mmCIF file of C-alpha atoms in Angstrom:
data_model
loop_
_atom_site.group_PDB
_atom_site.id
_atom_site.type_symbol
_atom_site.label_atom_id
_atom_site.label_comp_id
_atom_site.label_asym_id
_atom_site.label_seq_id
_atom_site.Cartn_x
_atom_site.Cartn_y
_atom_site.Cartn_z
ATOM 1 C CA ASP L 93 0.650 0.200 -0.043
ATOM 2 C CA ALA L 94 1.363 3.575 -1.166
ATOM 3 C CA GLY L 95 1.710 5.439 1.874
ATOM 4 C CA VAL L 96 1.504 9.435 2.208
ATOM 5 C CA ILE L 97 3.235 10.766 -0.204
ATOM 6 C CA GLN L 98 5.326 14.114 -0.184
ATOM 7 C CA SER L 99 6.938 16.207 -2.864
ATOM 8 C CA PRO L 100 9.743 17.460 -2.848
ATOM 9 C CA ARG L 101 11.929 15.774 -0.690
ATOM 10 C CA HIS L 102 14.018 18.851 -0.415
ATOM 11 C CA GLU L 103 13.780 22.025 -1.371
ATOM 12 C CA VAL L 104 16.420 25.023 -1.248
ATOM 13 C CA THR L 105 15.602 28.994 -2.253
ATOM 14 C CA GLU L 106 16.268 32.240 -1.597
ATOM 15 C CA MET L 107 14.115 34.493 0.446
ATOM 16 C CA GLY L 108 11.121 36.104 -1.285
ATOM 17 C CA GLN L 109 10.259 33.309 -3.953
ATOM 18 C CA GLU L 110 7.204 31.052 -3.248
ATOM 19 C CA VAL L 111 7.270 27.543 -1.900
ATOM 20 C CA THR L 112 4.822 25.013 -2.599
ATOM 21 C CA LEU L 113 4.726 21.665 -1.047
ATOM 22 C CA ARG L 114 2.668 18.709 -2.077
ATOM 23 C CA CYS L 115 1.091 15.679 -0.196
ATOM 24 C CA LYS L 116 -0.852 12.776 -2.028
ATOM 25 C CA PRO L 117 -2.920 11.309 0.820
ATOM 26 C CA ILE L 118 -3.510 7.509 1.740
ATOM 27 C CA SER L 119 -6.420 6.333 -0.555
ATOM 28 C CA GLY L 120 -9.458 6.320 1.824
ATOM 29 C CA HIS L 121 -8.261 8.314 4.069
ATOM 30 C CA ASN L 122 -10.619 12.250 4.770
ATOM 31 C CA SER L 123 -8.178 13.907 6.824
ATOM 32 C CA LEU L 124 -5.121 15.657 6.469
ATOM 33 C CA PHE L 125 -2.735 17.014 7.983
ATOM 34 C CA TRP L 126 0.001 19.698 7.396
ATOM 35 C CA TYR L 127 2.812 20.090 10.359
ATOM 36 C CA ARG L 128 5.665 21.967 10.642
ATOM 37 C CA GLN L 129 9.042 20.527 12.551
ATOM 38 C CA THR L 130 12.233 22.631 13.955
ATOM 39 C CA MET L 131 14.433 21.680 16.593
ATOM 40 C CA MET L 132 13.017 24.822 18.672
ATOM 41 C CA ARG L 133 9.984 24.306 18.743
ATOM 42 C CA GLY L 134 9.017 20.904 18.095
ATOM 43 C CA LEU L 135 5.650 19.279 16.027
ATOM 44 C CA GLU L 136 3.550 22.148 15.185
ATOM 45 C CA LEU L 137 0.061 21.181 13.493
ATOM 46 C CA LEU L 138 -0.553 24.226 10.733
ATOM 47 C CA ILE L 139 -3.764 23.085 9.248
ATOM 48 C CA TYR L 140 -6.220 20.435 9.298
ATOM 49 C CA PHE L 141 -8.810 18.919 6.399
ATOM 50 C CA ASN L 142 -11.628 17.189 6.929
ATOM 51 C CA ASN L 143 -13.456 16.020 3.808
ATOM 52 C CA ASN L 144 -11.200 18.536 1.816
ATOM 53 C CA VAL L 145 -12.690 21.584 3.888
ATOM 54 C CA PRO L 146 -10.273 23.289 6.463
ATOM 55 C CA ILE L 147 -11.546 22.920 10.006
ATOM 56 C CA ASP L 148 -8.728 24.400 12.143
ATOM 57 C CA ASP L 149 -6.484 26.640 10.317
ATOM 58 C CA SER L 150 -5.517 28.396 13.576
ATOM 59 C CA GLY L 151 -1.933 27.190 13.321
ATOM 60 C CA MET L 152 -0.873 28.922 10.412
ATOM 61 C CA PRO L 153 2.001 31.392 11.206
ATOM 62 C CA GLU L 154 0.492 33.777 9.201
ATOM 63 C CA ASP L 155 -1.053 35.513 5.864
ATOM 64 C CA ARG L 156 2.349 33.738 3.941
ATOM 65 C CA PHE L 157 1.090 30.510 4.201
ATOM 66 C CA SER L 158 -1.512 28.966 2.723
ATOM 67 C CA ALA L 159 -3.050 25.479 2.541
ATOM 68 C CA LYS L 160 -5.639 23.867 0.003
ATOM 69 C CA MET L 161 -7.438 20.928 -0.823
ATOM 70 C CA PRO L 162 -9.016 20.683 -4.353
ATOM 71 C CA ASN L 163 -9.877 16.745 -4.048
ATOM 72 C CA ALA L 164 -9.757 13.990 -2.086
ATOM 73 C CA SER L 165 -6.137 13.143 -3.503
ATOM 74 C CA PHE L 166 -3.985 16.074 -2.950
ATOM 75 C CA SER L 167 -3.312 19.042 -0.928
ATOM 76 C CA THR L 168 -0.591 21.950 -0.861
ATOM 77 C CA LEU L 169 0.450 24.252 1.397
ATOM 78 C CA LYS L 170 2.270 27.364 -0.243
ATOM 79 C CA ILE L 171 4.769 30.201 1.340
ATOM 80 C CA GLN L 172 4.697 33.653 -0.786
ATOM 81 C CA PRO L 173 6.777 35.566 0.054
ATOM 82 C CA SER L 174 9.552 32.978 1.817
ATOM 83 C CA GLU L 175 11.857 33.615 5.108
ATOM 84 C CA PRO L 176 14.772 32.409 6.381
ATOM 85 C CA ARG L 177 12.270 31.130 9.419
ATOM 86 C CA ASP L 178 10.270 29.193 7.546
ATOM 87 C CA SER L 179 13.097 26.672 7.354
ATOM 88 C CA ALA L 180 12.050 23.523 8.621
ATOM 89 C CA VAL L 181 10.818 20.183 7.582
ATOM 90 C CA TYR L 182 7.213 20.104 6.856
ATOM 91 C CA PHE L 183 5.176 16.597 7.162
ATOM 92 C CA CYS L 184 1.983 16.096 5.573
ATOM 93 C CA ALA L 185 -0.193 13.119 7.264
ATOM 94 C CA SER L 186 -3.514 11.455 6.495
ATOM 95 C CA SER L 187 -6.031 9.587 8.380
ATOM 96 C CA ARG L 188 -9.230 8.039 8.306
ATOM 97 C CA GLN L 189 -12.252 10.225 9.825
ATOM 98 C CA GLY L 190 -11.879 11.949 12.499
ATOM 99 C CA TYR L 191 -9.438 13.913 14.575
ATOM 100 C CA SER L 192 -8.084 12.917 18.083
ATOM 101 C CA ASN L 193 -9.446 8.905 17.549
ATOM 102 C CA GLN L 194 -7.834 8.006 14.722
ATOM 103 C CA PRO L 195 -3.943 7.578 14.279
ATOM 104 C CA GLN L 196 -1.960 9.517 11.581
ATOM 105 C CA HIS L 197 -0.302 8.159 8.589
ATOM 106 C CA PHE L 198 2.494 10.147 7.420
ATOM 107 C CA GLY L 199 4.862 11.559 4.635
ATOM 108 C CA ASP L 200 8.780 11.464 4.669
ATOM 109 C CA GLY L 201 8.521 15.253 5.040
ATOM 110 C CA THR L 202 10.123 18.025 2.998
ATOM 111 C CA ARG L 203 12.946 19.726 4.073
ATOM 112 C CA LEU L 204 12.913 23.325 3.202
ATOM 113 C CA SER L 205 15.840 25.795 2.878
ATOM 114 C CA ILE L 206 15.378 29.282 2.584
ATOM 115 C CA LEU L 207 18.556 30.971 2.474
ATOM 116 C CA ALA A 103 -7.058 21.450 26.548
ATOM 117 C CA GLN A 104 -5.170 18.155 27.179
ATOM 118 C CA SER A 105 -1.215 18.800 27.604
ATOM 119 C CA VAL A 106 1.148 16.327 26.862
ATOM 120 C CA THR A 107 4.371 16.073 28.676
ATOM 121 C CA GLN A 108 7.684 13.621 28.242
ATOM 122 C CA PRO A 109 10.279 14.906 30.895
ATOM 123 C CA ASP A 110 13.462 13.321 29.152
ATOM 124 C CA ILE A 111 14.574 14.907 26.114
ATOM 125 C CA HIS A 112 17.018 12.508 25.306
ATOM 126 C CA ILE A 113 17.485 8.884 27.038
ATOM 127 C CA THR A 114 20.855 6.587 26.285
ATOM 128 C CA VAL A 115 20.580 3.235 26.455
ATOM 129 C CA SER A 116 22.956 0.012 26.340
ATOM 130 C CA GLU A 117 21.973 -2.236 23.539
ATOM 131 C CA GLY A 118 20.137 -5.420 25.369
ATOM 132 C CA ALA A 119 18.838 -3.324 28.602
ATOM 133 C CA SER A 120 15.221 -2.504 29.062
ATOM 134 C CA LEU A 121 13.756 0.728 28.529
ATOM 135 C CA GLU A 122 11.421 3.013 29.519
ATOM 136 C CA LEU A 123 10.303 6.371 28.115
ATOM 137 C CA ARG A 124 8.094 8.285 30.601
ATOM 138 C CA CYS A 125 4.520 10.132 29.209
ATOM 139 C CA ASN A 126 2.332 11.978 31.080
ATOM 140 C CA TYR A 127 -0.529 13.969 29.850
ATOM 141 C CA SER A 128 -3.443 16.392 31.279
ATOM 142 C CA TYR A 129 -7.018 15.930 30.559
ATOM 143 C CA GLY A 130 -10.034 15.313 32.959
ATOM 144 C CA ALA A 131 -11.798 12.339 30.781
ATOM 145 C CA THR A 132 -9.492 9.373 29.526
ATOM 146 C CA PRO A 133 -7.949 10.882 26.180
ATOM 147 C CA TYR A 134 -6.831 8.753 22.963
ATOM 148 C CA LEU A 135 -2.738 7.820 23.706
ATOM 149 C CA PHE A 136 -0.452 7.198 20.719
ATOM 150 C CA TRP A 137 3.015 6.481 20.514
ATOM 151 C CA TYR A 138 4.925 7.532 17.351
ATOM 152 C CA VAL A 139 8.361 7.361 16.575
ATOM 153 C CA GLN A 140 10.493 8.902 14.155
ATOM 154 C CA SER A 141 14.092 7.804 12.540
ATOM 155 C CA PRO A 142 15.918 10.204 10.789
ATOM 156 C CA GLY A 143 14.680 11.428 7.609
ATOM 157 C CA GLN A 144 11.263 10.136 8.642
ATOM 158 C CA GLY A 145 7.955 10.635 9.340
ATOM 159 C CA LEU A 146 6.895 9.454 12.629
ATOM 160 C CA GLN A 147 4.958 6.077 12.440
ATOM 161 C CA LEU A 148 2.545 4.721 14.884
ATOM 162 C CA LEU A 149 3.937 2.506 17.643
ATOM 163 C CA LEU A 150 1.197 1.969 19.374
ATOM 164 C CA LYS A 151 -2.504 3.257 20.621
ATOM 165 C CA TYR A 152 -4.622 3.196 23.399
ATOM 166 C CA PHE A 153 -8.640 3.770 23.071
ATOM 167 C CA SER A 154 -9.711 1.565 26.220
ATOM 168 C CA GLY A 155 -10.051 -1.937 27.668
ATOM 169 C CA ASP A 156 -6.490 -3.532 28.819
ATOM 170 C CA THR A 157 -4.759 -1.371 29.921
ATOM 171 C CA LEU A 158 -1.487 -3.161 28.610
ATOM 172 C CA VAL A 159 -1.154 -2.395 24.818
ATOM 173 C CA GLN A 160 1.374 -4.495 22.768
ATOM 174 C CA GLY A 161 2.710 -1.816 19.596
ATOM 175 C CA ILE A 162 4.911 -2.964 16.912
ATOM 176 C CA LYS A 163 8.774 -3.421 16.841
ATOM 177 C CA GLY A 164 8.266 -5.473 20.736
ATOM 178 C CA PHE A 165 7.175 -2.015 22.025
ATOM 179 C CA GLU A 166 4.297 -2.159 25.134
ATOM 180 C CA ALA A 167 2.849 0.528 26.744
ATOM 181 C CA GLU A 168 1.020 0.593 30.339
ATOM 182 C CA PHE A 169 -2.159 3.134 30.424
ATOM 183 C CA LYS A 170 -2.276 4.344 34.358
ATOM 184 C CA ARG A 171 -5.494 5.941 35.301
ATOM 185 C CA SER A 172 -4.381 6.938 38.356
ATOM 186 C CA GLN A 173 -1.090 8.530 37.405
ATOM 187 C CA SER A 174 -1.861 10.545 34.422
ATOM 188 C CA SER A 175 0.600 8.442 32.202
ATOM 189 C CA PHE A 176 1.202 6.328 29.538
ATOM 190 C CA ASN A 177 5.174 4.635 29.370
ATOM 191 C CA LEU A 178 6.363 3.280 26.518
ATOM 192 C CA ARG A 179 8.237 -0.153 27.629
ATOM 193 C CA LYS A 180 10.976 -2.592 25.812
ATOM 194 C CA PRO A 181 12.435 -5.419 27.435
ATOM 195 C CA SER A 182 15.419 -5.582 24.836
ATOM 196 C CA VAL A 183 16.886 -2.557 23.296
ATOM 197 C CA HIS A 184 18.181 -3.266 20.157
ATOM 198 C CA TRP A 185 20.579 -0.800 17.962
ATOM 199 C CA SER A 186 17.886 0.212 15.310
ATOM 200 C CA ASP A 187 15.237 1.644 17.981
ATOM 201 C CA ALA A 188 17.523 4.756 17.876
ATOM 202 C CA ALA A 189 15.190 7.244 17.169
ATOM 203 C CA GLU A 190 12.901 9.768 18.383
ATOM 204 C CA TYR A 191 9.734 8.928 20.101
ATOM 205 C CA PHE A 192 6.769 11.007 20.726
ATOM 206 C CA CYS A 193 3.818 10.624 22.576
ATOM 207 C CA ALA A 194 0.476 11.947 21.418
ATOM 208 C CA VAL A 195 -3.240 12.379 23.045
ATOM 209 C CA GLY A 196 -6.167 13.113 21.254
ATOM 210 C CA ALA A 197 -9.496 14.253 22.682
ATOM 211 C CA PRO A 198 -12.767 15.552 20.732
ATOM 212 C CA GLY A 199 -11.353 18.549 18.289
ATOM 213 C CA ASP A 200 -7.665 18.057 19.217
ATOM 214 C CA MET A 201 -4.783 16.147 19.378
ATOM 215 C CA ARG A 202 -1.790 17.556 21.144
ATOM 216 C CA PHE A 203 2.340 15.651 20.777
ATOM 217 C CA GLY A 204 4.531 15.757 23.063
ATOM 218 C CA ALA A 205 8.312 17.211 22.389
ATOM 219 C CA GLY A 206 9.713 13.732 22.118
ATOM 220 C CA THR A 207 12.107 11.833 23.776
ATOM 221 C CA ARG A 208 15.277 11.092 21.870
ATOM 222 C CA LEU A 209 16.677 7.509 22.241
ATOM 223 C CA THR A 210 20.606 6.517 21.926
ATOM 224 C CA VAL A 211 21.380 3.307 21.788
ATOM 225 C CA LYS A 212 25.336 2.234 23.175
ATOM 226 C CA PRO A 213 26.866 -0.745 21.561
#
C-alpha cells in the first residue's frame, strides 16, 4: 500500500520566492494534516482538513502561508513570500475520518531551506 | 485543553538493556493515547495506541505501553533494546477536536 507521498523531499530557495509543497494522502483517508517540525518548536500542527474542507487553520503562522485541498487525493501548502525563519521540515499526514481518535500516517516530509 | 509532557529529552541505553520512556498527560477524561517513532529523515510511524480496555497494549517492533489512570501516564517500554531502536519517540494525546504531540524523547543506543 502506498503511504502518504510528499514532494519535493528537499527544497532550497532564496528568500522572497514562492514555495509550494505537495501531498498525496492515503486513498480512503478523509482527514489531512500539515505539520512543521523544527528543533526549537518541535512538531506544530499548521492546518487540518476533513473531507477536503479546512477545519482548523489556527496553527498557520501568518498570511504568507496558505493551504488548499482541491480534491481527496491532493493538497498543497504554499509560502509566499518565503523567509529564512520558514526553514523547517514540513510533514503531511492523513487519517481515516476523525481527528483525535485515529492514528495519523505521516509522509517522509519536505526539508525546506530558505536562504 | 489537554496537554502532554515527555519529561526526558534524551535517553541513552545500552543495547540489550530494558527501556522505559515516560509520558504524562493532563485531561479531564480518558483521552486517546498514541506512541509514534521517528527515524532520521523520515516521518512519524505509529507504534501503538490505547483507546479503552486492557491497560497494557502491545505495539510493533516489540514495544508495549501501559495506561495508568491514577498517574495520568502512558509509558512506553521495551524489554531489550536493539541498535535499530535509536530514534525519536513521540507521545500523543487525543481528545474530541484536538490532538497534542509531546516534545519527543531522543533515544541513543550504546553498543
